[in-house]
């Protein structure tokens, strides 16, 4: 429990400060929060930064491709067909380890759609979210160690699960 509480405190502190100032630094805050979630969903740690960032960015690329093709191919069912084909590609790319986090790819394309196709703002916010997730995890680990040292002589597993 100490570990989870520590992650919560660290992530909450970072998220709260970011939420307060995201508009000032002109970052799409909700996209960054999805970047944080993607980091944790990919398993955290350094590998989570890489897997979530690459998956998110590949989703953005798939979305850009859809928008570009829609500009050339506009008929009643074009969007549905292009999304269908993109989703096949998004799932097939998971064959490659660095692109294996399929939910991250869906999050990336969803964020691009949600920003109306603003790929620069989407990429910046997603990458910032991955970094904030990593920092919050590191901060939570450090806080957990401090708090665990102040508990009784429980084993590490008991301290994490308490």
Short mmCIF file of C-alpha atoms in Angstrom, two decimals:
data_model
loop_
_atom_site.label_atom_id
_atom_site.label_comp_id
_atom_site.label_asym_id
_atom_site.label_seq_id
_atom_site.Cartn_x
_atom_site.Cartn_y
_atom_site.Cartn_z
CA UNK A 1 0.00 0.00 0.00
CA UNK A 2 2.89 2.37 0.75
CA UNK A 3 4.16 1.94 -2.80
CA UNK A 4 0.77 2.66 -4.38
CA UNK A 5 0.17 5.63 -2.11
CA UNK A 6 3.63 6.97 -2.95
CA UNK A 7 2.99 6.67 -6.70
CA UNK A 8 -0.37 8.38 -6.18
CA UNK A 9 1.20 11.27 -4.28
CA UNK A 10 3.96 11.72 -6.83
CA UNK A 11 1.67 11.43 -9.86
CA UNK A 12 -0.95 13.64 -8.21
CA UNK A 13 1.59 16.35 -7.46
CA UNK A 14 2.92 16.34 -11.02
CA UNK A 15 -0.57 16.17 -12.55
CA UNK A 16 -1.88 18.95 -10.33
CA UNK A 17 0.98 21.33 -11.14
CA UNK A 18 0.72 20.46 -14.82
CA UNK A 19 -3.06 20.94 -14.89
CA UNK A 20 -2.60 24.38 -13.37
CA UNK A 21 -0.03 25.53 -15.92
CA UNK A 22 -0.72 23.52 -19.11
CA UNK A 23 -2.61 26.39 -20.74
CA UNK A 24 0.20 28.80 -19.90
CA UNK A 25 2.75 26.61 -21.70
CA UNK A 26 0.21 25.90 -24.46
CA UNK A 27 0.07 22.12 -24.11
CA UNK A 28 -3.11 20.11 -24.69
CA UNK A 29 -3.47 18.86 -21.12
CA UNK A 30 -5.91 16.01 -21.74
CA UNK A 31 -3.55 14.53 -24.33
CA UNK A 32 -0.68 14.67 -21.83
CA UNK A 33 -2.82 12.87 -19.26
CA UNK A 34 -3.42 10.15 -21.84
CA UNK A 35 0.36 10.02 -22.33
CA UNK A 36 0.77 9.43 -18.59
CA UNK A 37 -1.85 6.68 -18.65
CA UNK A 38 -0.17 5.14 -21.68
CA UNK A 39 3.18 5.10 -19.87
CA UNK A 40 1.70 3.22 -16.91
CA UNK A 41 -0.32 0.96 -19.22
CA UNK A 42 2.86 -0.02 -21.04
CA UNK A 43 4.35 -1.22 -17.77
CA UNK A 44 6.22 1.86 -16.62
CA UNK A 45 9.97 2.07 -16.17
CA UNK A 46 12.25 3.08 -19.03
CA UNK A 47 10.74 0.42 -21.27
CA UNK A 48 7.29 1.90 -20.66
CA UNK A 49 8.50 5.30 -21.83
CA UNK A 50 9.84 3.81 -25.05
CA UNK A 51 6.93 1.45 -25.73
CA UNK A 52 4.22 3.99 -24.97
CA UNK A 53 5.91 6.84 -26.82
CA UNK A 54 6.56 4.77 -29.94
CA UNK A 55 3.08 3.27 -29.92
CA UNK A 56 1.47 6.68 -29.35
CA UNK A 57 3.53 8.24 -32.13
CA UNK A 58 2.71 5.42 -34.52
CA UNK A 59 -0.97 6.04 -33.82
CA UNK A 60 -0.47 9.70 -34.67
CA UNK A 61 1.22 8.69 -37.93
CA UNK A 62 -1.68 6.39 -38.81
CA UNK A 63 -4.06 9.26 -38.13
CA UNK A 64 -2.08 11.67 -40.29
CA UNK A 65 -2.15 9.13 -43.11
CA UNK A 66 -5.93 8.89 -42.76
CA UNK A 67 -6.33 12.68 -42.87
CA UNK A 68 -4.04 12.97 -45.89
CA UNK A 69 -5.86 10.25 -47.79
CA UNK A 70 -9.23 11.76 -46.92
CA UNK A 71 -8.12 14.96 -48.64
CA UNK A 72 -7.61 12.93 -51.82
CA UNK A 73 -10.33 10.33 -51.46
CA UNK A 74 -13.59 11.90 -50.35
CA UNK A 75 -16.72 9.85 -50.75
CA UNK A 76 -19.39 8.73 -48.31
CA UNK A 77 -17.55 5.73 -46.84
CA UNK A 78 -13.96 6.93 -47.14
CA UNK A 79 -13.42 7.55 -43.42
CA UNK A 80 -14.77 4.16 -42.41
CA UNK A 81 -12.69 2.32 -44.99
CA UNK A 82 -9.51 4.22 -44.10
CA UNK A 83 -9.98 3.64 -40.37
CA UNK A 84 -10.63 -0.04 -41.05
CA UNK A 85 -7.38 -0.34 -43.03
CA UNK A 86 -5.42 1.68 -40.48
CA UNK A 87 -6.61 -0.49 -37.60
CA UNK A 88 -5.41 -3.58 -39.45
CA UNK A 89 -2.01 -1.93 -39.86
CA UNK A 90 -1.98 -0.76 -36.25
CA UNK A 91 -2.53 -4.30 -35.03
CA UNK A 92 -0.14 -5.89 -37.53
CA UNK A 93 2.71 -3.59 -36.50
CA UNK A 94 2.52 -5.11 -33.02
CA UNK A 95 4.63 -7.93 -34.47
CA UNK A 96 7.57 -5.64 -33.72
CA UNK A 97 8.42 -5.52 -30.01
CA UNK A 98 8.80 -1.74 -29.84
CA UNK A 99 5.34 -1.31 -31.42
CA UNK A 100 3.67 -4.14 -29.51
CA UNK A 101 1.64 -1.93 -27.17
CA UNK A 102 -1.54 -1.86 -29.27
CA UNK A 103 -3.57 0.21 -26.78
CA UNK A 104 -0.91 2.93 -27.04
CA UNK A 105 -1.35 3.06 -30.79
CA UNK A 106 -5.11 3.47 -30.38
CA UNK A 107 -4.51 6.19 -27.79
CA UNK A 108 -2.23 8.05 -30.18
CA UNK A 109 -4.67 8.02 -33.09
CA UNK A 110 -7.55 8.92 -30.78
CA UNK A 111 -5.65 11.92 -29.46
CA UNK A 112 -4.91 13.06 -33.00
CA UNK A 113 -8.60 12.81 -33.90
CA UNK A 114 -9.49 14.62 -30.67
CA UNK A 115 -7.23 17.54 -31.53
CA UNK A 116 -8.74 17.81 -34.97
CA UNK A 117 -5.61 16.56 -36.67
CA UNK A 118 -3.13 18.88 -34.93
CA UNK A 119 -0.24 16.43 -35.04
CA UNK A 120 2.38 18.79 -33.58
CA UNK A 121 0.32 19.58 -30.48
CA UNK A 122 -0.57 15.89 -30.14
CA UNK A 123 3.02 14.68 -30.38
CA UNK A 124 4.31 17.27 -27.90
CA UNK A 125 1.57 16.51 -25.38
CA UNK A 126 1.92 12.72 -25.65
CA UNK A 127 5.70 12.82 -25.24
CA UNK A 128 5.41 15.21 -22.32
CA UNK A 129 2.89 12.81 -20.77
CA UNK A 130 5.26 9.86 -21.12
CA UNK A 131 8.02 11.87 -19.43
CA UNK A 132 5.68 13.01 -16.65
CA UNK A 133 4.64 9.40 -16.11
CA UNK A 134 8.28 8.33 -15.81
CA UNK A 135 9.09 11.18 -13.42
CA UNK A 136 6.03 10.39 -11.30
CA UNK A 137 7.06 6.75 -11.10
CA UNK A 138 10.62 7.65 -10.07
CA UNK A 139 9.31 10.10 -7.49
CA UNK A 140 6.90 7.50 -6.16
CA UNK A 141 9.66 4.92 -5.82
CA UNK A 142 11.85 7.38 -3.92
CA UNK A 143 8.97 8.38 -1.62
CA UNK A 144 8.09 4.73 -1.06
CA UNK A 145 11.66 4.01 0.06
CA UNK A 146 11.57 6.91 2.51
CA UNK A 147 8.21 5.86 3.93
CA UNK A 148 9.18 2.18 4.05
CA UNK A 149 12.27 3.01 6.10
CA UNK A 150 10.00 4.62 8.66
CA UNK A 151 7.83 1.53 9.12
CA UNK A 152 8.47 -1.48 11.33
CA UNK A 153 10.82 -4.28 10.34
CA UNK A 154 8.43 -5.70 7.77
CA UNK A 155 9.84 -7.37 4.70
CA UNK A 156 9.88 -5.34 1.50
CA UNK A 157 6.94 -7.35 0.13
CA UNK A 158 4.94 -6.74 3.31
CA UNK A 159 5.69 -3.01 3.12
CA UNK A 160 4.55 -2.78 -0.52
CA UNK A 161 1.39 -4.76 0.18
CA UNK A 162 0.57 -3.01 3.44
#
